[in-house]
Coordinates of C-alpha atoms in Angstrom, one line a residue:
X1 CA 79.0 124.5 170.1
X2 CA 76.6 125.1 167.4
X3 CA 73.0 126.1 168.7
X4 CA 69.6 126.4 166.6
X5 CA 70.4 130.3 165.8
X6 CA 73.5 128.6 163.8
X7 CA 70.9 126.5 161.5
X8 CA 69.0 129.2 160.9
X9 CA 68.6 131.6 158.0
X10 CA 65.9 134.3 156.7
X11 CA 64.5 135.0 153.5
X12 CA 62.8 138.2 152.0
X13 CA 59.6 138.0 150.4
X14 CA 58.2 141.0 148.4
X15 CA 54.8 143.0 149.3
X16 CA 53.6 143.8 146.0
X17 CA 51.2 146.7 145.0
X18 CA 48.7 146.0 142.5
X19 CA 48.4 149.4 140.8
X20 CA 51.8 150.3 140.5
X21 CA 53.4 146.6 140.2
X22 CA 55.8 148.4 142.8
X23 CA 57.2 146.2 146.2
X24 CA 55.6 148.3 148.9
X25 CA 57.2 146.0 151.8
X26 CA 59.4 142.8 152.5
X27 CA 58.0 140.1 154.9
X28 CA 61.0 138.3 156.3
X29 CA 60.2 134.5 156.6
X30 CA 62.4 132.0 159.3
X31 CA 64.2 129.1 157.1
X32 CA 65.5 126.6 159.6
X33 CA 68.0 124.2 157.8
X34 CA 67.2 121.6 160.6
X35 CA 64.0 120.5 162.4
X36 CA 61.0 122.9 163.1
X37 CA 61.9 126.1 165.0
X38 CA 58.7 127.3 164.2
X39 CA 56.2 124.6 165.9
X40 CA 58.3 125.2 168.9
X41 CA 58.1 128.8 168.6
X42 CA 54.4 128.8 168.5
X43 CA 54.3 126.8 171.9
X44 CA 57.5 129.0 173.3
X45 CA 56.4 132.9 173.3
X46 CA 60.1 133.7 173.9
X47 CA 61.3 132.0 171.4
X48 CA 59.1 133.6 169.3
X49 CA 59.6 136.3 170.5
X50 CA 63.2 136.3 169.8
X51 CA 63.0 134.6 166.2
X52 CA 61.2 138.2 165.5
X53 CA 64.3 140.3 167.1
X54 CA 66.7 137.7 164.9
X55 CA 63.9 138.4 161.6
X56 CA 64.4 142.5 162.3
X57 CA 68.4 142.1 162.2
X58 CA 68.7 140.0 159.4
X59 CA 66.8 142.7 157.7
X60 CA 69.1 144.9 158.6
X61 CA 72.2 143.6 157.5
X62 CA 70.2 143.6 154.0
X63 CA 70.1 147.6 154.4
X64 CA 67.1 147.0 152.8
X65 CA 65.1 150.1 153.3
X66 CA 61.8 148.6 152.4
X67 CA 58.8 148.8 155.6
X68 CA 58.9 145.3 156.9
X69 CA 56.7 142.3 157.6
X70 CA 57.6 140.4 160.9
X71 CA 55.4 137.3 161.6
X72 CA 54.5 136.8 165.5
X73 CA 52.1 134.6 166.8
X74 CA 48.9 135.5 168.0
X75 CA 49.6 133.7 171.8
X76 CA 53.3 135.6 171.8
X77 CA 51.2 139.1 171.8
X78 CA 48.9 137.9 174.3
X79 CA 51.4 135.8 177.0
X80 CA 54.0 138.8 176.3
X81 CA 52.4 142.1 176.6
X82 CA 53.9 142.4 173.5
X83 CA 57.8 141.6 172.5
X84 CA 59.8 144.6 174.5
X85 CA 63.1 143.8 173.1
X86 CA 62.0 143.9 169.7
X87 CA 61.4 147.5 170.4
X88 CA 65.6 147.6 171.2
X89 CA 66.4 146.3 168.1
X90 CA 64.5 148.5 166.1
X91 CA 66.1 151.2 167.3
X92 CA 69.6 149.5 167.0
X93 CA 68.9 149.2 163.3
X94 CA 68.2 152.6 163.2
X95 CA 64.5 152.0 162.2
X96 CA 61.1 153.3 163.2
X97 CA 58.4 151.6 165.1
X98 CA 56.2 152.5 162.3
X99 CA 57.9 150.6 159.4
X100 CA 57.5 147.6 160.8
X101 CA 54.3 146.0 160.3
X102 CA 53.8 142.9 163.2
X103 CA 51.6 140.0 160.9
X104 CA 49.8 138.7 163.7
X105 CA 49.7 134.4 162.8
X106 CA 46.9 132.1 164.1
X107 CA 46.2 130.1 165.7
X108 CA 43.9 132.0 167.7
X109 CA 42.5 129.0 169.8
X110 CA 42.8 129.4 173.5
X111 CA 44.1 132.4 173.3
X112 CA 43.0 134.8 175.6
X113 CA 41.2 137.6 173.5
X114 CA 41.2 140.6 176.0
X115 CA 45.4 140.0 176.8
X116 CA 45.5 140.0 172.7
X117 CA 44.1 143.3 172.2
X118 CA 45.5 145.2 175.0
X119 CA 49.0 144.0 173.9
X120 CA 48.1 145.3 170.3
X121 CA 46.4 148.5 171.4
X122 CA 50.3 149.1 173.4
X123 CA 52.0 148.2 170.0
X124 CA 50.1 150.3 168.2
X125 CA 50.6 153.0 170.7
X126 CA 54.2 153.0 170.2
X127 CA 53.9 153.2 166.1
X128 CA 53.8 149.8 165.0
X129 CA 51.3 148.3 162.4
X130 CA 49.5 145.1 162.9
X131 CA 48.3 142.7 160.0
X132 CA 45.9 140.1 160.3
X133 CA 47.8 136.8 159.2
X134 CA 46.1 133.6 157.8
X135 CA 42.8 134.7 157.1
X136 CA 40.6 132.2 155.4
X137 CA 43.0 129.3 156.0
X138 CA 43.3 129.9 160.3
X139 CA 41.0 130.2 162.9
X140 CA 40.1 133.8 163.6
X141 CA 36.8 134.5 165.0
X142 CA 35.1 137.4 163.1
X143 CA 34.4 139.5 166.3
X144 CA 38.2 139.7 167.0
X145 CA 39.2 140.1 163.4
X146 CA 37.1 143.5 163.9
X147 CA 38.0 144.1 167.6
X148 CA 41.4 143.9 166.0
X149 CA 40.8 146.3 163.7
X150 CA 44.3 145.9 161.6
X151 CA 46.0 148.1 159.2
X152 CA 46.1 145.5 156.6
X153 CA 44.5 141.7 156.4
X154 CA 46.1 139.2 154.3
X155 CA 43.6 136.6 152.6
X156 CA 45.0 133.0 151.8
X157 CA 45.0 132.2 148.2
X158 CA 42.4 129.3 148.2
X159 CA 39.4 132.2 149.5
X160 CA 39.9 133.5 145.4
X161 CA 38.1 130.4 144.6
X162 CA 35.4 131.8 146.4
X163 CA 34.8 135.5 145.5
X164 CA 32.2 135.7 147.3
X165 CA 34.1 135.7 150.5
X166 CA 36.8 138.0 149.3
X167 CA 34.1 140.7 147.7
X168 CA 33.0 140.5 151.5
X169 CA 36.1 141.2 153.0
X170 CA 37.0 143.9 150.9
X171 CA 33.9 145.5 152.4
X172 CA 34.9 144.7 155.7
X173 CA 38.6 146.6 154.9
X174 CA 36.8 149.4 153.8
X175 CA 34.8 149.4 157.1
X176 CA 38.3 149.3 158.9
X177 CA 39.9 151.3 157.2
X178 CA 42.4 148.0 156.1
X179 CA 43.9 147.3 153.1
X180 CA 43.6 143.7 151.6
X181 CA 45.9 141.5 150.3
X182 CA 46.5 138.2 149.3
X183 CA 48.9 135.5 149.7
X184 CA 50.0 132.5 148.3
X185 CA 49.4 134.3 144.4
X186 CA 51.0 131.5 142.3
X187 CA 49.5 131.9 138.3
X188 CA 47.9 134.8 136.5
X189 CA 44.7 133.9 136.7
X190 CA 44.9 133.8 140.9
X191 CA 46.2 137.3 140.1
X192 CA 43.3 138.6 137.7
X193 CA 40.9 137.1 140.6
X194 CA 43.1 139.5 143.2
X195 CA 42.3 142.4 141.1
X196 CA 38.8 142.2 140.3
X197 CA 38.1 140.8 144.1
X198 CA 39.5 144.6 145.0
X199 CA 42.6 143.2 146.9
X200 CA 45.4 146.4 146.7
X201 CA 48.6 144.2 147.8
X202 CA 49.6 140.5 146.8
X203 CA 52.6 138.0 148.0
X204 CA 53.5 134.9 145.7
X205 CA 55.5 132.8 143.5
X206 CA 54.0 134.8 140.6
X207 CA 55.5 137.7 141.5
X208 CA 59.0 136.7 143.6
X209 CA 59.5 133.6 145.4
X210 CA 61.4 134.1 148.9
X211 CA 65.2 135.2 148.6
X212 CA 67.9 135.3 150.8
X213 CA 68.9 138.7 149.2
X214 CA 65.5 140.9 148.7
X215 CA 64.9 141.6 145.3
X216 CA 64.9 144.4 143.4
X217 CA 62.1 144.0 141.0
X218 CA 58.8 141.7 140.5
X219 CA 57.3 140.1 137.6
X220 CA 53.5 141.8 137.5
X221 CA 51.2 140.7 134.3
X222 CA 49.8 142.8 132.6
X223 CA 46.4 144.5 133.1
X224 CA 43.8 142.5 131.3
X225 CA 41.3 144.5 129.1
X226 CA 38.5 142.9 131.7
X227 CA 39.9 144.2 134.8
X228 CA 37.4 146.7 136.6
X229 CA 38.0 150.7 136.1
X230 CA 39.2 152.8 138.8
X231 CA 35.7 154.9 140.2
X232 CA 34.7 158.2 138.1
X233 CA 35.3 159.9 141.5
X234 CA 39.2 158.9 141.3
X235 CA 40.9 155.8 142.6
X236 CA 42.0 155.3 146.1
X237 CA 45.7 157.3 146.6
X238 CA 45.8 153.6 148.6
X239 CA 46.5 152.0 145.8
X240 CA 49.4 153.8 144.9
X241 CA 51.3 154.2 148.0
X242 CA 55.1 153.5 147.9
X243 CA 57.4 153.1 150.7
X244 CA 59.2 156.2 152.0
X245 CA 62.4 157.3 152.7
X246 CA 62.5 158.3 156.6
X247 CA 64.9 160.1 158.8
X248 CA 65.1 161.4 162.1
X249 CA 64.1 165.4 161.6
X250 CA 67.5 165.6 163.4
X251 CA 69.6 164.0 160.6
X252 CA 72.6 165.9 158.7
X253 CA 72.7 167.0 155.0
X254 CA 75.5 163.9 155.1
X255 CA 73.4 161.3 156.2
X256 CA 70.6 162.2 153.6
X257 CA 73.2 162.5 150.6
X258 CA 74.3 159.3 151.8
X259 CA 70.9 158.2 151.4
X260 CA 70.6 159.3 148.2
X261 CA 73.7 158.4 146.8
X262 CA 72.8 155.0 147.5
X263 CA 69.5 154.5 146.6
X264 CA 69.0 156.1 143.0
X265 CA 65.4 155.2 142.6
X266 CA 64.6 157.2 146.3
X267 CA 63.0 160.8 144.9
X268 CA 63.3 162.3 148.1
X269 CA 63.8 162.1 152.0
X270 CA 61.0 162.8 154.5
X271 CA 62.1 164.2 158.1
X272 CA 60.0 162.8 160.2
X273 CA 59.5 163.2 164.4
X274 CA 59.5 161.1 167.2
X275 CA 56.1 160.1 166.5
X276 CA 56.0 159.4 162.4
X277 CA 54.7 162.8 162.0
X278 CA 56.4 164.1 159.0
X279 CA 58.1 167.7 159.4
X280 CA 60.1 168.2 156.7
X281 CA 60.6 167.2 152.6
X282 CA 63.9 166.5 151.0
X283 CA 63.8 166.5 147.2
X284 CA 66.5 164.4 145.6
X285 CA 67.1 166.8 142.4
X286 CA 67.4 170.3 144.6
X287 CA 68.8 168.6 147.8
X288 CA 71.9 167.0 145.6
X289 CA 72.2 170.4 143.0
X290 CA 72.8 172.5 146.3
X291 CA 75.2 170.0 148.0
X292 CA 77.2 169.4 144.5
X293 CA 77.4 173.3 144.2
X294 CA 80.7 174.9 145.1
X295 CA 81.1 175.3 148.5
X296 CA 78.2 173.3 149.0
X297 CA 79.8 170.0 150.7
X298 CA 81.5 172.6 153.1
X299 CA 78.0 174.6 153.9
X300 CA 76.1 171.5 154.5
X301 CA 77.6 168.9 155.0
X302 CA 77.6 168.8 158.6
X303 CA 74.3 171.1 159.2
X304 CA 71.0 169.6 159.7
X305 CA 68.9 169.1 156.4
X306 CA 66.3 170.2 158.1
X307 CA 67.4 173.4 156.4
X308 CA 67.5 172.6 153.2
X309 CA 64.0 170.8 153.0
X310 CA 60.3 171.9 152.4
X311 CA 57.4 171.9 154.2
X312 CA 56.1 167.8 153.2
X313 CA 52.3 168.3 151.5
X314 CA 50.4 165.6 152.7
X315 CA 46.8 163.8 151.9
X316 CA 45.2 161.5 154.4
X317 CA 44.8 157.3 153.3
X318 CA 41.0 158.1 152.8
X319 CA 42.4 160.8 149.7
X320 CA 41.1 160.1 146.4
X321 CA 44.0 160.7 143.6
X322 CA 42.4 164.2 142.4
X323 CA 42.3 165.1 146.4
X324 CA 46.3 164.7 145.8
X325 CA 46.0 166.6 142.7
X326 CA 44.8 169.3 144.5
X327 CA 47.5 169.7 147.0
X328 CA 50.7 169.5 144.1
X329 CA 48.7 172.4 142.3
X330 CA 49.2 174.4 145.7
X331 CA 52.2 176.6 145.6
X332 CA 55.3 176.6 143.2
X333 CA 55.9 175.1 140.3
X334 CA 59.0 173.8 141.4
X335 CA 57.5 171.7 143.6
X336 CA 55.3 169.6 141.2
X337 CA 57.7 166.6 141.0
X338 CA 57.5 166.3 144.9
X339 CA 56.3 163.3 146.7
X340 CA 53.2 163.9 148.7
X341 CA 53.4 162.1 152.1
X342 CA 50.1 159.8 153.4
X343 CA 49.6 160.0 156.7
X344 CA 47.5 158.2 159.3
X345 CA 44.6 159.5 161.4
X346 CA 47.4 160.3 164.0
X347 CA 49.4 162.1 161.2
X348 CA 52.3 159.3 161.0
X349 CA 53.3 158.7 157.6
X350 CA 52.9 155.8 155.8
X351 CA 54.4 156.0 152.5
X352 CA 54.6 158.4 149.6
X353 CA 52.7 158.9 146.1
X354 CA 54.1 160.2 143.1
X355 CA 52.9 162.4 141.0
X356 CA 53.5 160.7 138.1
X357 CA 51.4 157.1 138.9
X358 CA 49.1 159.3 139.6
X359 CA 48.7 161.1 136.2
X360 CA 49.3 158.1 134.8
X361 CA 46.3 156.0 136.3
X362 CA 44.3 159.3 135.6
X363 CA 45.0 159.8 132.1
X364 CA 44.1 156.3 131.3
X365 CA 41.1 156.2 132.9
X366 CA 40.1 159.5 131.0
X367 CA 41.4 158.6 127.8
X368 CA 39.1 154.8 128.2
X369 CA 36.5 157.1 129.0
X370 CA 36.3 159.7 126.3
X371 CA 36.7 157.0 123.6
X372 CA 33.5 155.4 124.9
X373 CA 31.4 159.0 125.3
X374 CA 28.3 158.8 122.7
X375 CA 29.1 161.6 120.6
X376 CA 25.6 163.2 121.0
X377 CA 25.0 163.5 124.8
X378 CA 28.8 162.8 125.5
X379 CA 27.9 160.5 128.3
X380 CA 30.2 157.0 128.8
X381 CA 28.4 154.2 127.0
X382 CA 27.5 150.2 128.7
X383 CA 31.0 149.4 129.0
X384 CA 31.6 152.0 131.7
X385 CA 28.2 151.3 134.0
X386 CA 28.8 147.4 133.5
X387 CA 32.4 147.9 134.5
X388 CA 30.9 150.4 137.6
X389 CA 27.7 147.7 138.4
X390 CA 30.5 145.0 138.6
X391 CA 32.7 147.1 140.5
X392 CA 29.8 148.1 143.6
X393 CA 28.6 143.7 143.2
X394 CA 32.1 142.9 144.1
X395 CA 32.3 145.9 147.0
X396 CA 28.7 144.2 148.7
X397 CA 26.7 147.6 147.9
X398 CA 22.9 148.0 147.7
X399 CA 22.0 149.2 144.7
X400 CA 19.9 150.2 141.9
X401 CA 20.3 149.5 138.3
X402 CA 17.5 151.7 136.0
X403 CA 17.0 151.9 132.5
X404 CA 15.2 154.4 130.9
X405 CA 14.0 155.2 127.5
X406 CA 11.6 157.8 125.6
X407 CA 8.2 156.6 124.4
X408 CA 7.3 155.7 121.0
X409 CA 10.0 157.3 120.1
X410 CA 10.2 157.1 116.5
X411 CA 6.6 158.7 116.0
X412 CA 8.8 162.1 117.7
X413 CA 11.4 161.0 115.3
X414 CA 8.4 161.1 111.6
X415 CA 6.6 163.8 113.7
X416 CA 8.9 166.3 115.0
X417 CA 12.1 165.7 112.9
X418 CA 15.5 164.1 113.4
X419 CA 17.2 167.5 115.4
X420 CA 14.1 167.9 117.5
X421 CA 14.6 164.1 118.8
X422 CA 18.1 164.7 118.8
X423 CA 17.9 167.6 120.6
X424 CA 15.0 165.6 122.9
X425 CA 17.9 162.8 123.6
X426 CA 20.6 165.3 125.2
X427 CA 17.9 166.8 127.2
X428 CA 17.2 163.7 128.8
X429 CA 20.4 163.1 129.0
X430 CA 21.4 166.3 130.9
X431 CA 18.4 166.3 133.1
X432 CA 19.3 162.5 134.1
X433 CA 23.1 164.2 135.0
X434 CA 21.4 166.8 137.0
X435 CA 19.5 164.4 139.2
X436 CA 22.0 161.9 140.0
X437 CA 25.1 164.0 139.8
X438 CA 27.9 162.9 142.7
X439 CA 26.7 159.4 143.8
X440 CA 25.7 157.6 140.7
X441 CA 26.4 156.6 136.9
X442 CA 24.6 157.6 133.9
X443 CA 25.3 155.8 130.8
X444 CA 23.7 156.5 127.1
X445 CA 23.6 153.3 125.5
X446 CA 22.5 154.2 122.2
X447 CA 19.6 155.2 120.7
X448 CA 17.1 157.2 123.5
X449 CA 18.0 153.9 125.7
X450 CA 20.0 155.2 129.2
X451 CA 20.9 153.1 131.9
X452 CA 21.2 154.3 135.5
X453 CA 23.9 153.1 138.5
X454 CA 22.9 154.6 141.8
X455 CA 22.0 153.7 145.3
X456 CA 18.4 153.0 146.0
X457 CA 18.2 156.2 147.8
X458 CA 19.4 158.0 144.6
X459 CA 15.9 157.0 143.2
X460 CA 13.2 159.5 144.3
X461 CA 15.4 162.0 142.9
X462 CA 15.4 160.6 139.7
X463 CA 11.7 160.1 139.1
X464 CA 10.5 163.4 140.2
X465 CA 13.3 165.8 137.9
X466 CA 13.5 163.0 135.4
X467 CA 10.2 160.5 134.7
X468 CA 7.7 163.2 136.4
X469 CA 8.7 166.2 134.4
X470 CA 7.1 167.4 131.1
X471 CA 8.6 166.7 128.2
X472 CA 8.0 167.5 124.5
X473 CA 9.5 167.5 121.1
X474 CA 8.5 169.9 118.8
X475 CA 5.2 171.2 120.9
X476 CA 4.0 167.0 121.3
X477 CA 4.1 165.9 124.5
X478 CA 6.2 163.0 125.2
X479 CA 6.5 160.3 128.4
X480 CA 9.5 158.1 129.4
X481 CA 9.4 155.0 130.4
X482 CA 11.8 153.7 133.7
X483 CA 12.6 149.9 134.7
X484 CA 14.7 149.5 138.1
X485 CA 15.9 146.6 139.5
X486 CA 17.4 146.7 143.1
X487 CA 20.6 144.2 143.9
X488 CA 21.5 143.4 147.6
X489 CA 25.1 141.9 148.1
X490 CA 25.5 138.5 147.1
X491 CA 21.6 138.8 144.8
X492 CA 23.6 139.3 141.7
X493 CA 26.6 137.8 140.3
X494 CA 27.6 140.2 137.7
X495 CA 26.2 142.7 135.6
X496 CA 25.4 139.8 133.1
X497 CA 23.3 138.9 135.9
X498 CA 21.5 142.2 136.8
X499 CA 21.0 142.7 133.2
X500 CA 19.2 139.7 132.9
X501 CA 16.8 140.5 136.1
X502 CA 16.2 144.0 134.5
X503 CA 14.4 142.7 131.2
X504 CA 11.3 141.7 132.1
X505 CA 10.7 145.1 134.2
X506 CA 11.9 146.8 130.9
X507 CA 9.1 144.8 129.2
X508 CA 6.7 145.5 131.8
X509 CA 7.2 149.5 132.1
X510 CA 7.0 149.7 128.3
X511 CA 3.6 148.1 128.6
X512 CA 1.6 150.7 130.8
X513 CA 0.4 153.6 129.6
X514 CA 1.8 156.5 130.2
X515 CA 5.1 157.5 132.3
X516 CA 5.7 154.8 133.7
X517 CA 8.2 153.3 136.0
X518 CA 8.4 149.5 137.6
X519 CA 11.0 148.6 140.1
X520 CA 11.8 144.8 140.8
X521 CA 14.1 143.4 142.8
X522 CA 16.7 140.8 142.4
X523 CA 16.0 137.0 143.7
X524 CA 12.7 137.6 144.5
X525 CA 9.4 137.4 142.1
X526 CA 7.4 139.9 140.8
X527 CA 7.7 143.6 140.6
X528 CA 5.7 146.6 141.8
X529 CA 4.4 149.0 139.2
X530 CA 4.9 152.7 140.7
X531 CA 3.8 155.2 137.3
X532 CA 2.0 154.2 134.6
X533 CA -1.8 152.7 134.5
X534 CA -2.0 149.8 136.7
X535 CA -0.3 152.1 139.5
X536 CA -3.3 151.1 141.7
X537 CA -4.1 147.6 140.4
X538 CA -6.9 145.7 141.5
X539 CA -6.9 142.3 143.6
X540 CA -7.2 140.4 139.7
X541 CA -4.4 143.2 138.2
X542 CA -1.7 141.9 141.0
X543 CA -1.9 138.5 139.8
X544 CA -0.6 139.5 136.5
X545 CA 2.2 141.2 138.4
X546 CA 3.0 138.9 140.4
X547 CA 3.4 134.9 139.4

């Protein structure tokens, strides 16, 4: 007699990273051919819990070795304790607790919060990673979307209409120490809106509908010239993270060659414990030479590879990729085509990083960089702050954004000479590197025009080396002249934007006398000058200030 399991089939949908246009997972999605499994799964916490143990072995008949997504509903967790024989399965497939990521599905109404997170807090405690499902389109309270504190939230496509909202929950990831993705990606420009939003991971028709066989490769567009710039400080090593290849630290030279052997574009094997720790490093290229070696099959085969692996170098999630940069300098040169393991604030590993997407993101942002360097003070030019300013709007930062120029500057230029007012101009420039240097952006924009990025903290240090010190050119005495306007999340929309708040304080600074500095701020009138005459201004002064 046929039952529902008969009628039912699974399909594989593909986790795609945004940096590397690599699939970093595969969600498995229920397909009933008949009625709706699902509706009565999300009123039935054994059957849903079930249709997960059914997802997990589908997966595995795939022998995909991809980290998976399994959906569960929210009211499964929480009426379960969490799904025990999932748990079984896993280990019948031969997987770890810690590829598998549980997307947690809404709704969330009636159910009861505190049974929710202590059935989560158990998962996680036996390796799992939870994802919060259905953000933006469900009915997730804020407090238990932190409470929750996930390893990854999934946004639904309609919140890129709203950027807004995703700029905001990007911060919130970064508070969490989530990742953020999207769903539902179905044109380019959804995609571009991803990107410059900050989401690392994306799901969608655009890049592989669902498949009844995973797929092997993803349609990715191509980086637009407009899309925001990595950080000076190095991008995330998040946004290159690749699954690994995992095995028990007790596993035989056979069962990693057969690992290997079929899976050419695996680089190498981590040996990991009990817990996800990682313990030892299997590199394809010197694992296969000394099994293909004679006698080798007959030394090895049946020994543990343990043996014949490295000590695994590994970064933390929080690395930057120059932090990883560090660690592959350290030690032989042999090892420099070695994937570096991340790992978890427990030490549990959670993918790879190779060293190539690593020089390759790096090189590009260098080589963007030193074609827009001003050949005089060989600082980056607008393009770079405006790509930076854009960059900390659509994070939710406070912050600052100066311009600053030298006085009358062409009377230094007739009085003092060309090379004295060059020479004037990388003095500047170097003294405004000096002030700001490890948590801002300068940015020579041509001329003796500068602009500023930094937090509003990042100020007093400025004025005092910078506005406050004496200056000359060729034994005159010379004064600068500083305009700041101060953006809160959600005051500016864009650079465009901030620039356009920033002009009037330019005018206004280069009317005092003086050095002089005036600081505004954005959405709200007025400014307040703080050097220059007029610092004190009288009861009839302020009411040219202020309109």
């Amino acid at each position: 007699m046929r039952t529902w399991t008969d009628a039912l089939r699974f399909a594989f949908q593909p986790v795609v990273n945004l940096t590397t246009g690599g699939i970093t997972a595969l969600e498995i999605l229920a397909r009933p051919e008949t009625g709706d499994i699902l509706a009565e799964a999300r009123r039935n916490p054994e059957l849903d819990g079930r249709l997960a143990v059914l997802a997990l072995r589908a997966a595995a008949r795939t022998e995909a070795l991809l980290p998976l997504h399994i959906n569960v509903f929210a009211a499964t967790l929480a009426d379960l304790g969490g799904i025990g024989p999932l748990s079984g399965a896993i280990r019948e497939a031969g997987r770890m607790p810690w590829e598998v990521t549980l997307d947690i599905v809404p709704p969330y109404t009636h159910v009861p919060h505190r049974a929710l997170l202590e059935a989560v807090a158990a998962l996680r405690g036996q390796g799992f990673r939870i994802s919060a499902d259905g953000i933006g389109d469900g009915d997730v309270p804020l407090r238990l979307l932190t409470d929750l504190s996930p390893d990854l939230i999934k946004l639904d496509a309609s919140l890129l209409g709203r950027p807004a909202a995703v700029r905001a929950m990007r911060t919130l990831c970064e508070e969490l120490g989530a990742l953020l993705a999207v769903e539902g990606v179905e044109s380019e420009l959804q995609y571009a809106s991803a990107l410059s939003a900050g989401a690392q991971l994306a799901q969608g028709e655009l890049f592989a509908p669902p498949a009844r066989i995973p797929v092997a490769d993803v349609y990715v567009p191509p980086r637009s010239a407009t899309a925001v710039p990595p950080p000076r400080s190095g991008p995330s090593v998040r946004e290159f993270v690749r699954p690994a290849a995992l095995l028990p630290v007790t596993a035989s030279a056979l069962q990693v060659r057969a690992l290997l052997t079929g899976s050419p574009d695996v680089s190498g094997v981590l040996l990991v414990d009990q817990t996800g720790v990682p313990v030892r490093s299997v590199h394809r290229s010197r694992f296969l030479l000394s099994m293909s070696g004679r006698y080798g099959h007959a030394l090895y085969a049946d020994r543990p590879a343990f043996k014949l692996g490295d000590a695994p170098r590994t970064v933390g999630v929080d690395a930057t990729a120059w932090e990883v940069l560090d660690v592959v300098a350290v030690g032989g040169r042999d090892r420099t085509s070695d994937d570096v393991a991340v790992v978890d604030r427990l030490g549990r590993c959670v993918g790879v990083v190779r060293l190539a997407d690593l020089v390759r993101a790096l090189t590009e942002t260098r080589v963007e960089e030193a074609a827009g360097l001003n050949p005089l003070t060989r600082l980056p030019g607008s393009d770079a702050i405006t790509g930076e300013t854009d960059r900390w709007i659509a994070e939710g930062r406070v912050f600052a954004l100066s311009w600053l120029d030298i006085d009358h500057f062409k009377q230094v230029n007739d009085g003092a000479g060309f090379a004295a007012g060059d020479e004037l101009i990388r003095a500047v420039g170097q003294a405004l590197q000096q002030a700001v240097a490890g948590h801002a952006r300068v940015g020579h924009i041509g001329g003796d025009d500068f602009l500023v990025l930094a937090d509003e903290e990042g100020l007093n240090r400025l004025v005092t080396d910078v506005l406050d010190a004496p200056w000359s050119a060729g034994g005159r005495p010379v004064t600068l002249s500083l305009a700041t306007v101060v953006c809160g999340p959600g005051g500016v929309a864009d650079h465009r934007e901030a620039a356009a708040c920033l002009a009037p304080l330019k005018k206004a600074a280069k009317a005092l006398h003086g050095a002089s500095w005036v600081l505004g701020r954005a959405g709200l009138p007025g400014h307040e000058i703080r050097r220059g005459s007029g610092a004190y201004p009288t009861r009839a002064d302020r009411a040219t200030v202020e309109p």
